[in-house]
PDB file of C-alpha atoms in Angstrom:
ATOM      1  CA  MET A   1     117.066  92.156 115.622  1.00 80.00           C
ATOM      2  CA  MET A   2     113.989  90.954 113.715  1.00 80.00           C
ATOM      3  CA  GLY A   3     114.226  94.059 111.513  1.00 84.00           C
ATOM      4  CA  TYR A   4     117.707  93.000 110.410  1.00 88.00           C
ATOM      5  CA  ILE A   5     116.542  89.434 109.722  1.00 90.00           C
ATOM      6  CA  TRP A   6     113.566  90.553 107.617  1.00 83.00           C
ATOM      7  CA  GLY A   7     115.654  93.210 105.883  1.00 85.00           C
ATOM      8  CA  GLY A   8     118.317  90.624 105.067  1.00 87.00           C
ATOM      9  CA  MET A   9     115.730  88.221 103.657  1.00 85.00           C
ATOM     10  CA  ILE A  10     114.315  90.956 101.415  1.00 83.00           C
ATOM     11  CA  VAL A  11     117.777  91.944 100.143  1.00 86.00           C
ATOM     12  CA  ILE A  12     118.661  88.291  99.449  1.00 88.00           C
ATOM     13  CA  ALA A  13     115.358  87.741  97.572  1.00 83.00           C
ATOM     14  CA  PHE A  14     115.935  90.767  95.356  1.00 83.00           C
ATOM     15  CA  LEU A  15     119.585  89.793  94.858  1.00 86.00           C
ATOM     16  CA  PHE A  16     118.644  86.285  93.668  1.00 83.00           C
ATOM     17  CA  GLY A  17     115.867  87.742  91.525  1.00 82.00           C
ATOM     18  CA  PHE A  18     118.357  90.075  89.899  1.00 83.00           C
ATOM     19  CA  LEU A  19     120.981  87.336  89.425  1.00 84.00           C
ATOM     20  CA  THR A  20     118.463  84.918  87.861  1.00 84.00           C
ATOM     21  CA  GLY A  21     116.946  87.632  85.688  1.00 81.00           C
ATOM     22  CA  ASP A  22     113.496  87.181  87.231  1.00 82.00           C
ATOM     23  CA  ILE A  23     113.174  90.383  89.276  1.00 82.00           C
ATOM     24  CA  GLU A  24     109.570  90.839  88.064  1.00 84.00           C
ATOM     25  CA  SER A  25     108.507  87.639  89.839  1.00 83.00           C
ATOM     26  CA  VAL A  26     110.113  88.819  93.076  1.00 80.00           C
ATOM     27  CA  ALA A  27     108.347  92.176  92.843  1.00 81.00           C
ATOM     28  CA  GLN A  28     105.020  90.492  92.039  1.00 85.00           C
ATOM     29  CA  SER A  29     105.436  88.088  94.963  1.00 83.00           C
ATOM     30  CA  ALA A  30     106.089  91.026  97.297  1.00 81.00           C
ATOM     31  CA  LEU A  31     102.886  92.745  96.121  1.00 84.00           C
ATOM     32  CA  ASP A  32     100.847  89.532  96.364  1.00 85.00           C
ATOM     33  CA  GLY A  33     102.214  88.879  99.863  1.00 82.00           C
ATOM     34  CA  ALA A  34     101.261  92.382 100.995  1.00 83.00           C
ATOM     35  CA  LYS A  35      97.726  91.947  99.591  1.00 85.00           C
ATOM     36  CA  ASN A  36      97.328  88.548 101.277  1.00 81.00           C
ATOM     37  CA  ALA A  37      98.564  89.983 104.590  1.00 80.00           C
ATOM     38  CA  VAL A  38      95.926  92.742 104.470  1.00 83.00           C
ATOM     39  CA  ASP A  39      93.159  90.270 103.539  1.00 79.00           C
ATOM     40  CA  MET A  40      94.154  87.913 106.356  1.00 75.00           C
ATOM     41  CA  SER A  41      94.393  90.777 108.861  1.00 78.00           C
ATOM     42  CA  MET A  42      90.878  91.932 107.989  1.00 78.00           C
ATOM     43  CA  GLY A  43      89.526  88.403 108.446  1.00 71.00           C
ATOM     44  CA  LEU A  44      91.250  88.090 111.822  1.00 72.00           C
ATOM     45  CA  LEU A  45      90.100  91.549 112.880  1.00 78.00           C
ATOM     46  CA  GLY A  46      86.444  90.684 112.275  1.00 77.00           C
ATOM     47  CA  MET A  47      86.689  87.436 114.232  1.00 69.00           C
ATOM     48  CA  MET A  48      88.592  89.066 117.110  1.00 68.00           C
ATOM     49  CA  CYS A  49      86.056  91.913 117.321  1.00 77.00           C
ATOM     50  CA  PHE A  50      83.176  89.434 117.404  1.00 76.00           C
ATOM     51  CA  TRP A  51      84.637  87.229 120.146  1.00 67.00           C
ATOM     52  CA  SER A  52      85.996  90.152 122.181  1.00 69.00           C
ATOM     53  CA  GLY A  53      82.531  91.750 122.084  1.00 78.00           C
ATOM     54  CA  LEU A  54      80.937  88.474 123.120  1.00 74.00           C
ATOM     55  CA  LEU A  55      83.367  88.178 126.028  1.00 69.00           C
ATOM     56  CA  GLU A  56      82.579  91.756 127.120  1.00 75.00           C
ATOM     57  CA  ILE A  57      78.835  90.982 127.035  1.00 83.00           C
ATOM     58  CA  ALA A  58      79.471  87.881 129.155  1.00 73.00           C
ATOM     59  CA  LYS A  59      81.474  89.993 131.598  1.00 71.00           C
ATOM     60  CA  GLN A  60      78.778  92.679 131.921  1.00 82.00           C
ATOM     61  CA  ALA A  61      76.033  90.058 132.239  1.00 85.00           C
ATOM     62  CA  GLY A  62      77.832  88.532 135.213  1.00 78.00           C
ATOM     63  CA  LEU A  63      78.619  85.247 133.472  1.00 75.00           C
ATOM     64  CA  THR A  64      82.302  85.500 134.329  1.00 66.00           C
ATOM     65  CA  GLU A  65      81.445  85.668 138.034  1.00 70.00           C
ATOM     66  CA  LYS A  66      79.298  82.546 137.618  1.00 76.00           C
ATOM     67  CA  LEU A  67      82.138  80.884 135.773  1.00 71.00           C
ATOM     68  CA  ALA A  68      84.468  81.901 138.611  1.00 66.00           C
ATOM     69  CA  VAL A  69      82.173  80.072 141.044  1.00 73.00           C
ATOM     70  CA  CYS A  70      82.300  76.963 138.826  1.00 80.00           C
ATOM     71  CA  ILE A  71      86.087  77.177 138.513  1.00 76.00           C
ATOM     72  CA  ARG A  72      86.634  78.015 142.210  1.00 74.00           C
ATOM     73  CA  PRO A  73      87.383  74.392 143.254  1.00 81.00           C
ATOM     74  CA  LEU A  74      90.033  74.261 140.521  1.00 83.00           C
ATOM     75  CA  THR A  75      91.508  77.648 141.447  1.00 82.00           C
ATOM     76  CA  LYS A  76      91.566  76.594 145.133  1.00 82.00           C
ATOM     77  CA  LEU A  77      93.499  73.476 144.178  1.00 85.00           C
ATOM     78  CA  LEU A  78      95.943  75.327 141.934  1.00 86.00           C
ATOM     79  CA  PHE A  79      96.283  78.473 144.065  1.00 87.00           C
ATOM     80  CA  PRO A  80      95.718  77.412 147.694  1.00 84.00           C
ATOM     81  CA  LYS A  81      97.341  80.575 149.121  1.00 84.00           C
ATOM     82  CA  LEU A  82      94.908  82.933 147.371  1.00 84.00           C
ATOM     83  CA  LYS A  83      91.571  83.985 148.847  1.00 81.00           C
ATOM     84  CA  ALA A  84      88.552  82.978 146.750  1.00 74.00           C
ATOM     85  CA  ASP A  85      87.367  86.590 146.439  1.00 76.00           C
ATOM     86  CA  SER A  86      90.806  87.944 145.510  1.00 81.00           C
ATOM     87  CA  PRO A  87      90.927  90.287 142.485  1.00 84.00           C
ATOM     88  CA  ALA A  88      93.808  88.116 141.262  1.00 85.00           C
ATOM     89  CA  VAL A  89      91.513  85.071 141.075  1.00 84.00           C
ATOM     90  CA  THR A  90      88.873  87.076 139.177  1.00 80.00           C
ATOM     91  CA  ALA A  91      91.470  88.339 136.697  1.00 83.00           C
ATOM     92  CA  MET A  92      92.882  84.835 136.232  1.00 86.00           C
ATOM     93  CA  VAL A  93      89.415  83.387 135.622  1.00 82.00           C
ATOM     94  CA  MET A  94      88.775  86.065 132.979  1.00 80.00           C
ATOM     95  CA  ASN A  95      92.072  85.184 131.313  1.00 83.00           C
ATOM     96  CA  MET A  96      91.310  81.450 131.445  1.00 84.00           C
ATOM     97  CA  THR A  97      87.878  82.103 129.922  1.00 77.00           C
ATOM     98  CA  ALA A  98      89.364  84.093 127.033  1.00 75.00           C
ATOM     99  CA  ASN A  99      91.975  81.400 126.415  1.00 79.00           C
ATOM    100  CA  PHE A 100      89.307  78.684 126.657  1.00 77.00           C
ATOM    101  CA  LEU A 101      87.392  80.449 123.873  1.00 69.00           C
ATOM    102  CA  GLY A 102      90.551  80.704 121.764  1.00 65.00           C
ATOM    103  CA  LEU A 103      90.871  84.472 122.148  1.00 68.00           C
ATOM    104  CA  SER A 104      94.604  84.632 122.681  1.00 68.00           C
ATOM    105  CA  ASN A 105      94.750  88.312 121.679  1.00 68.00           C
ATOM    106  CA  ALA A 106      91.914  89.224 124.054  1.00 69.00           C
ATOM    107  CA  ALA A 107      93.462  87.066 126.783  1.00 77.00           C
ATOM    108  CA  THR A 108      96.763  88.961 126.764  1.00 81.00           C
ATOM    109  CA  PRO A 109      95.570  92.142 128.537  1.00 83.00           C
ATOM    110  CA  LEU A 110      93.575  89.992 130.963  1.00 82.00           C
ATOM    111  CA  GLY A 111      96.694  87.962 131.709  1.00 86.00           C
ATOM    112  CA  LEU A 112      98.697  91.134 132.312  1.00 88.00           C
ATOM    113  CA  ALA A 113      95.992  92.361 134.700  1.00 88.00           C
ATOM    114  CA  ALA A 114      96.101  89.026 136.543  1.00 88.00           C
ATOM    115  CA  MET A 115      99.884  89.214 136.864  1.00 90.00           C
ATOM    116  CA  ALA A 116      99.622  92.793 138.181  1.00 90.00           C
ATOM    117  CA  GLU A 117      97.147  91.609 140.835  1.00 88.00           C
ATOM    118  CA  LEU A 118      99.390  88.667 141.745  1.00 89.00           C
ATOM    119  CA  ASP A 119     102.366  91.017 142.014  1.00 89.00           C
ATOM    120  CA  LYS A 120     100.471  93.213 144.498  1.00 88.00           C
ATOM    121  CA  ILE A 121     100.256  90.283 146.929  1.00 85.00           C
ATOM    122  CA  ASN A 122     103.692  88.887 146.135  1.00 86.00           C
ATOM    123  CA  PRO A 123     105.815  88.929 149.337  1.00 82.00           C
ATOM    124  CA  GLN A 124     109.114  88.961 147.367  1.00 82.00           C
ATOM    125  CA  LYS A 125     108.993  91.827 144.899  1.00 81.00           C
ATOM    126  CA  GLY A 126     111.153  91.297 141.845  1.00 78.00           C
ATOM    127  CA  ARG A 127     110.854  87.493 142.065  1.00 83.00           C
ATOM    128  CA  ALA A 128     107.989  85.497 140.605  1.00 84.00           C
ATOM    129  CA  SER A 129     105.861  83.767 143.228  1.00 87.00           C
ATOM    130  CA  ASP A 130     104.739  80.158 142.841  1.00 87.00           C
ATOM    131  CA  GLU A 131     101.254  81.438 141.966  1.00 89.00           C
ATOM    132  CA  MET A 132     102.701  83.630 139.208  1.00 90.00           C
ATOM    133  CA  CYS A 133     104.664  80.721 137.750  1.00 90.00           C
ATOM    134  CA  ILE A 134     101.668  78.397 137.768  1.00 91.00           C
ATOM    135  CA  PHE A 135      99.493  81.085 136.198  1.00 91.00           C
ATOM    136  CA  VAL A 136     102.036  81.626 133.407  1.00 91.00           C
ATOM    137  CA  VAL A 137     101.948  77.876 132.705  1.00 91.00           C
ATOM    138  CA  ILE A 138      98.131  77.869 132.651  1.00 90.00           C
ATOM    139  CA  ASN A 139      98.057  80.932 130.408  1.00 87.00           C
ATOM    140  CA  THR A 140     100.640  79.526 128.003  1.00 86.00           C
ATOM    141  CA  ALA A 141      99.342  75.948 127.783  1.00 85.00           C
ATOM    142  CA  SER A 142      95.659  76.665 128.213  1.00 83.00           C
ATOM    143  CA  ILE A 143      92.886  74.378 127.022  1.00 82.00           C
ATOM    144  CA  THR A 144      91.234  75.921 123.991  1.00 79.00           C
ATOM    145  CA  LEU A 145      87.638  74.980 123.238  1.00 78.00           C
ATOM    146  CA  ILE A 146      87.457  76.977 120.008  1.00 76.00           C
ATOM    147  CA  PRO A 147      90.868  77.784 118.444  1.00 79.00           C
ATOM    148  CA  THR A 148      89.411  80.901 116.825  1.00 74.00           C
ATOM    149  CA  THR A 149      92.617  82.391 115.455  1.00 74.00           C
ATOM    150  CA  VAL A 150      93.814  79.168 113.846  1.00 80.00           C
ATOM    151  CA  ILE A 151      90.376  78.412 112.376  1.00 80.00           C
ATOM    152  CA  THR A 152      90.205  81.938 110.938  1.00 76.00           C
ATOM    153  CA  LEU A 153      93.684  81.618 109.439  1.00 79.00           C
ATOM    154  CA  ARG A 154      92.810  78.238 107.923  1.00 84.00           C
ATOM    155  CA  ALA A 155      89.582  79.622 106.465  1.00 81.00           C
ATOM    156  CA  ALA A 156      91.375  82.704 105.083  1.00 75.00           C
ATOM    157  CA  THR A 157      93.937  80.525 103.315  1.00 79.00           C
ATOM    158  CA  GLY A 158      91.261  78.361 101.670  1.00 83.00           C
ATOM    159  CA  SER A 159      91.290  75.252 103.874  1.00 86.00           C
ATOM    160  CA  ALA A 160      88.659  72.697 102.875  1.00 90.00           C
ATOM    161  CA  ASP A 161      88.031  71.893 106.554  1.00 91.00           C
ATOM    162  CA  PRO A 162      89.108  74.803 108.779  1.00 87.00           C
ATOM    163  CA  PHE A 163      87.432  73.196 111.831  1.00 87.00           C
ATOM    164  CA  GLY A 164      89.275  69.872 111.360  1.00 90.00           C
ATOM    165  CA  ILE A 165      91.907  70.818 113.925  1.00 89.00           C
ATOM    166  CA  ILE A 166      89.585  71.124 116.923  1.00 88.00           C
ATOM    167  CA  VAL A 167      90.033  67.626 118.414  1.00 91.00           C
ATOM    168  CA  PRO A 168      93.849  67.594 117.961  1.00 90.00           C
ATOM    169  CA  VAL A 169      93.993  71.053 119.589  1.00 87.00           C
ATOM    170  CA  TRP A 170      91.973  69.752 122.559  1.00 89.00           C
ATOM    171  CA  ILE A 171      94.251  66.732 122.986  1.00 92.00           C
ATOM    172  CA  CYS A 172      97.464  68.754 122.684  1.00 90.00           C
ATOM    173  CA  SER A 173      96.322  71.550 124.981  1.00 88.00           C
ATOM    174  CA  ILE A 174      95.089  69.119 127.678  1.00 92.00           C
ATOM    175  CA  LEU A 175      98.387  67.217 127.592  1.00 93.00           C
ATOM    176  CA  ALA A 176     100.475  70.420 127.593  1.00 91.00           C
ATOM    177  CA  LEU A 177      98.503  71.891 130.488  1.00 91.00           C
ATOM    178  CA  THR A 178      98.699  68.693 132.547  1.00 92.00           C
ATOM    179  CA  VAL A 179     102.459  68.361 132.095  1.00 93.00           C
ATOM    180  CA  GLY A 180     103.076  72.087 132.662  1.00 91.00           C
ATOM    181  CA  VAL A 181     101.014  72.373 135.854  1.00 91.00           C
ATOM    182  CA  THR A 182     102.469  69.137 137.246  1.00 92.00           C
ATOM    183  CA  ALA A 183     106.013  70.388 136.637  1.00 91.00           C
ATOM    184  CA  ALA A 184     105.223  73.813 138.133  1.00 89.00           C
ATOM    185  CA  LYS A 185     103.677  72.229 141.244  1.00 87.00           C
ATOM    186  CA  LEU A 186     106.615  69.826 141.695  1.00 89.00           C
ATOM    187  CA  LEU A 187     109.153  72.636 141.330  1.00 85.00           C
ATOM    188  CA  ALA A 188     107.225  75.205 143.406  1.00 80.00           C
ATOM    189  CA  GLY A 189     109.411  76.851 146.010  1.00 66.00           C
ATOM    190  CA  LYS A 190     112.502  74.729 145.270  1.00 67.00           C
ATOM    191  CA  THR A 191     114.656  77.672 144.149  1.00 54.00           C
ATOM    192  CA  ARG A 192     113.644  79.679 147.236  1.00 52.00           C
ATOM    193  CA  ARG A 193     114.707  76.862 149.549  1.00 49.00           C
ATOM    194  CA  ARG A 194     118.132  76.787 147.849  1.00 45.00           C
ATOM    195  CA  LEU A 195     118.730  80.536 148.346  1.00 44.00           C
TER     196      LEU A 195
END
């Protein structure tokens, strides 16, 4: 579907360029856009490689296990049915750590691993458990200490203050997470009781 949308936008742009007699500007804009996309991708790639490498070093140094111990009271509160030493808890902590550092791209495979572990202990296969739902909320509305991707994008596009968004990101992510987890906890198990 997205291919049709993008294709339609390109056809419309060239059509208007042809009708207004300014097809050269449309062609130049397409080339400039392609160049900017490559430049931005390279900037993002460098930042993602750096933070992903740093996260891997933290994992191999055992820092994630220490972080899991620190987060354990929170994970016990949010996921009371899970054992503290469950592989699902470890995978979720890794995902939360990546999201906390603003590594949304690095957090995705960790989140998938956490969901796979949660699915292994899910009593109703094919239906999301309460733990899965709460984890999706935490993953989606996670608190981000360093919004790496957004800062990199702002820097790549010439922002005078690429770090100026940090405090608003903290406020928004804390509010989103609080509302999301509260709603997930209030609604936990309600659909199962209706079935």
